[in-house]
GROMACS .gro file of C-alpha atoms in nm:
model
  182
    1MET     CA    1   2.639  -0.364  -0.024
    2HIS     CA    2   2.819  -0.699  -0.056
    3GLU     CA    3   2.646  -0.836   0.254
    4ARG     CA    4   2.308  -0.710   0.132
    5LEU     CA    5   2.356  -0.903  -0.191
    6HIS     CA    6   2.426  -1.225   0.002
    7LEU     CA    7   2.097  -1.176   0.182
    8HIS     CA    8   1.899  -1.077  -0.127
    9PRO     CA    9   1.594  -1.303  -0.168
   10VAL     CA   10   1.701  -1.407  -0.520
   11LEU     CA   11   2.048  -1.519  -0.404
   12ARG     CA   12   1.949  -1.628  -0.053
   13PRO     CA   13   1.891  -1.991  -0.163
   14LEU     CA   14   2.267  -2.020  -0.213
   15THR     CA   15   2.331  -1.978   0.158
   16GLN     CA   16   2.016  -2.119   0.316
   17ARG     CA   17   2.062  -2.415   0.545
   18HIS     CA   18   1.827  -2.627   0.333
   19PRO     CA   19   1.809  -2.467  -0.012
   20ALA     CA   20   1.537  -2.578  -0.251
   21PRO     CA   21   1.645  -2.686  -0.600
   22GLU     CA   22   1.413  -2.427  -0.761
   23GLY     CA   23   1.565  -2.150  -0.550
   24TYR     CA   24   1.913  -2.263  -0.654
   25LEU     CA   25   1.808  -2.268  -1.019
   26GLY     CA   26   1.660  -1.918  -0.981
   27ALA     CA   27   1.988  -1.789  -0.837
   28VAL     CA   28   2.190  -1.948  -1.120
   29ARG     CA   29   1.952  -1.797  -1.377
   30ALA     CA   30   1.986  -1.455  -1.211
   31LEU     CA   31   2.365  -1.472  -1.215
   32TYR     CA   32   2.361  -1.583  -1.579
   33GLY     CA   33   2.139  -1.286  -1.665
   34PHE     CA   34   2.391  -1.050  -1.511
   35VAL     CA   35   2.722  -1.208  -1.612
   36ILE     CA   36   2.631  -1.260  -1.981
   37PRO     CA   37   2.594  -0.887  -2.060
   38MET     CA   38   2.856  -0.775  -1.806
   39GLU     CA   39   3.156  -0.975  -1.926
   40PRO     CA   40   3.182  -0.807  -2.269
   41LEU     CA   41   3.210  -0.470  -2.093
   42LEU     CA   42   3.547  -0.573  -1.946
   43GLY     CA   43   3.719  -0.523  -2.282
   44ALA     CA   44   4.095  -0.571  -2.300
   45GLU     CA   45   4.105  -0.560  -1.922
   46ALA     CA   46   3.972  -0.917  -1.929
   47GLU     CA   47   4.319  -1.028  -2.043
   48GLY     CA   48   4.424  -1.336  -1.848
   49ARG     CA   49   4.068  -1.406  -1.738
   50THR     CA   50   3.842  -1.695  -1.836
   51ALA     CA   51   3.481  -1.604  -1.908
   52ARG     CA   52   3.233  -1.728  -1.648
   53ALA     CA   53   2.931  -1.715  -1.880
   54PRO     CA   54   3.002  -2.061  -2.033
   55LEU     CA   55   3.011  -2.210  -1.683
   56LEU     CA   56   2.670  -2.064  -1.604
   57ALA     CA   57   2.535  -2.182  -1.940
   58ALA     CA   58   2.662  -2.535  -1.866
   59ASP     CA   59   2.501  -2.524  -1.522
   60LEU     CA   60   2.167  -2.418  -1.667
   61GLU     CA   61   2.184  -2.694  -1.927
   62CYS     CA   62   2.264  -2.953  -1.661
   63LEU     CA   63   1.993  -2.831  -1.424
   64ALA     CA   64   1.734  -2.838  -1.703
   65GLU     CA   65   1.800  -3.205  -1.785
   66GLY     CA   66   1.496  -3.414  -1.717
   67GLY     CA   67   1.290  -3.104  -1.653
   68ALA     CA   68   1.065  -2.897  -1.870
   69ASP     CA   69   1.229  -2.678  -2.131
   70ARG     CA   70   1.291  -2.341  -1.975
   71PRO     CA   71   1.307  -2.015  -2.163
   72GLU     CA   72   1.641  -1.838  -2.191
   73PRO     CA   73   1.694  -1.633  -1.875
   74PRO     CA   74   1.636  -1.260  -1.913
   75LEU     CA   75   1.945  -1.041  -1.931
   76ALA     CA   76   2.024  -0.733  -1.726
   77GLY     CA   77   2.019  -0.409  -1.919
   78ASP     CA   78   2.092  -0.140  -1.661
   79LEU     CA   79   2.468  -0.189  -1.636
   80PRO     CA   80   2.761   0.042  -1.566
   81ASN     CA   81   2.942   0.197  -1.860
   82PRO     CA   82   3.310   0.152  -1.771
   83ALA     CA   83   3.476   0.399  -2.007
   84THR     CA   84   3.833   0.370  -1.881
   85ALA     CA   85   4.075   0.086  -1.814
   86ALA     CA   86   4.058   0.161  -1.442
   87ALA     CA   87   3.678   0.146  -1.445
   88ARG     CA   88   3.677  -0.182  -1.639
   89LEU     CA   89   3.919  -0.326  -1.384
   90GLY     CA   90   3.685  -0.218  -1.103
   91CYS     CA   91   3.405  -0.410  -1.276
   92ARG     CA   92   3.632  -0.710  -1.326
   93TRP     CA   93   3.728  -0.707  -0.959
   94VAL     CA   94   3.362  -0.759  -0.868
   95LEU     CA   95   3.303  -1.035  -1.124
   96ASP     CA   96   3.625  -1.215  -1.034
   97GLY     CA   97   3.548  -1.188  -0.664
   98SER     CA   98   3.231  -1.388  -0.717
   99ALA     CA   99   3.446  -1.685  -0.823
  100HIS     CA  100   3.616  -1.688  -0.485
  101GLY     CA  101   3.283  -1.657  -0.306
  102GLY     CA  102   3.139  -1.935  -0.520
  103ARG     CA  103   3.417  -2.172  -0.425
  104ALA     CA  104   3.349  -2.096  -0.059
  105MET     CA  105   2.978  -2.183  -0.106
  106LEU     CA  106   3.040  -2.498  -0.309
  107PRO     CA  107   3.080  -2.751  -0.024
  108HIS     CA  108   2.745  -2.648   0.126
  109LEU     CA  109   2.574  -2.664  -0.214
  110GLN     CA  110   2.724  -3.007  -0.281
  111ARG     CA  111   2.604  -3.144   0.055
  112SER     CA  112   2.259  -2.987   0.047
  113LEU     CA  113   2.168  -3.013  -0.323
  114GLY     CA  114   2.397  -3.280  -0.464
  115VAL     CA  115   2.536  -3.042  -0.726
  116GLY     CA  116   2.900  -3.041  -0.825
  117PRO     CA  117   3.145  -2.908  -1.081
  118ASP     CA  118   2.998  -3.136  -1.348
  119ARG     CA  119   2.646  -3.146  -1.202
  120GLY     CA  120   2.508  -2.793  -1.214
  121ALA     CA  121   2.771  -2.607  -1.010
  122ALA     CA  122   3.056  -2.543  -1.256
  123TYR     CA  123   3.023  -2.170  -1.189
  124PHE     CA  124   3.053  -2.210  -0.813
  125ALA     CA  125   3.341  -2.455  -0.852
  126SER     CA  126   3.515  -2.222  -1.099
  127ALA     CA  127   3.560  -2.539  -1.302
  128GLY     CA  128   3.866  -2.524  -1.519
  129LEU     CA  129   3.977  -2.185  -1.390
  130ASP     CA  130   4.315  -2.105  -1.242
  131LEU     CA  131   4.200  -1.844  -0.993
  132ALA     CA  132   4.552  -1.780  -0.866
  133ALA     CA  133   4.675  -1.701  -1.218
  134GLU     CA  134   4.372  -1.482  -1.280
  135ARG     CA  135   4.435  -1.296  -0.956
  136ARG     CA  136   4.797  -1.234  -1.060
  137SER     CA  137   4.676  -1.112  -1.399
  138LEU     CA  138   4.426  -0.877  -1.238
  139GLN     CA  139   4.691  -0.747  -0.996
  140ALA     CA  140   4.932  -0.678  -1.283
  141LEU     CA  141   4.663  -0.484  -1.467
  142LEU     CA  142   4.570  -0.290  -1.154
  143ASP     CA  143   4.936  -0.204  -1.099
  144ARG     CA  144   4.955  -0.083  -1.460
  145PHE     CA  145   4.632   0.115  -1.491
  146VAL     CA  146   4.530   0.216  -1.137
  147THR     CA  147   4.821   0.437  -1.040
  148THR     CA  148   4.676   0.773  -0.943
  149GLU     CA  149   4.409   0.902  -0.710
  150ASP     CA  150   4.184   0.959  -1.012
  151THR     CA  151   4.224   0.610  -1.154
  152CYS     CA  152   4.181   0.461  -0.807
  153ARG     CA  153   3.856   0.656  -0.770
  154GLU     CA  154   3.743   0.537  -1.115
  155ALA     CA  155   3.806   0.172  -1.022
  156ILE     CA  156   3.631   0.202  -0.687
  157GLU     CA  157   3.333   0.385  -0.836
  158ALA     CA  158   3.301   0.123  -1.111
  159ALA     CA  159   3.314  -0.159  -0.857
  160GLY     CA  160   3.041   0.015  -0.659
  161ALA     CA  161   2.839   0.070  -0.976
  162THR     CA  162   2.871  -0.301  -1.060
  163PHE     CA  163   2.745  -0.404  -0.717
  164SER     CA  164   2.461  -0.153  -0.750
  165ALA     CA  165   2.370  -0.280  -1.097
  166LEU     CA  166   2.360  -0.636  -0.964
  167GLU     CA  167   2.135  -0.529  -0.679
  168ARG     CA  168   1.899  -0.347  -0.918
  169TRP     CA  169   1.894  -0.657  -1.139
  170LEU     CA  170   1.811  -0.884  -0.845
  171ASP     CA  171   1.541  -0.640  -0.729
  172GLN     CA  172   1.392  -0.644  -1.079
  173LEU     CA  173   1.384  -1.024  -1.081
  174ARG     CA  174   1.240  -1.037  -0.731
  175ASP     CA  175   0.967  -0.790  -0.820
  176SER     CA  176   0.879  -0.967  -1.146
  177CYS     CA  177   0.851  -1.306  -0.971
  178GLY     CA  178   0.663  -1.181  -0.671
  179THR     CA  179   0.936  -1.296  -0.434
  180PRO     CA  180   0.862  -1.140  -0.096
  181ARG     CA  181   1.081  -0.862   0.027
  182PRO     CA  182   1.282  -0.938   0.343
   0.00000   0.00000   0.00000
C-alpha cells in the first residue's frame, strides 16, 4: 500500500525527476485535505507531537503568493474512526511516518522546484519539529497502550485503515480532476 501511494498520480509529482510546480501544489493541497481532518482524530495520543496542519497551511500560503487566489482545498471525509488508544496510535504512526518520508524527499524538491523550509516546503522539511523527540514520545505511548495481541491488532488495523483512507482520498481527487489513471 505504501509503495502504491508513492506512485499515486496525485502524489507522483513529489518524486518525479522534473516535477511541475502545479503538480507539487496539487500534492500539497491533497496532503492538507487529508491531514487537517485526520489530526484531531489522534486525541490524547497526539501527546508529544506537533501538528503538521499548520506547516501545510504555511506552504499553501507561500505557494499562492503572486498567484491567483485559490479556494480552500477540499477536506477528506471518509476517515477511520480510531476508537481506542491503540487505534489512534496506529493512525499517528502513519501520519508521523510521512514526516520522515518528507525529509527524505526535501533535497530533490529543493533542487528541482526551488522550494525550501520557508519557501513552500515546511511540511516536507518538518520545519520546527524535533522528530527524534516525537519518535520517542510515540514509542513510549506504544509501549504503554499496545501491549497485547488485541491492542497490537487494533494499531495495525488502524494504520492500514489510515493508508486506505488516504488512498481513497487521493483517488477521489484524481477522479474529480480528471487526472489519468496509471
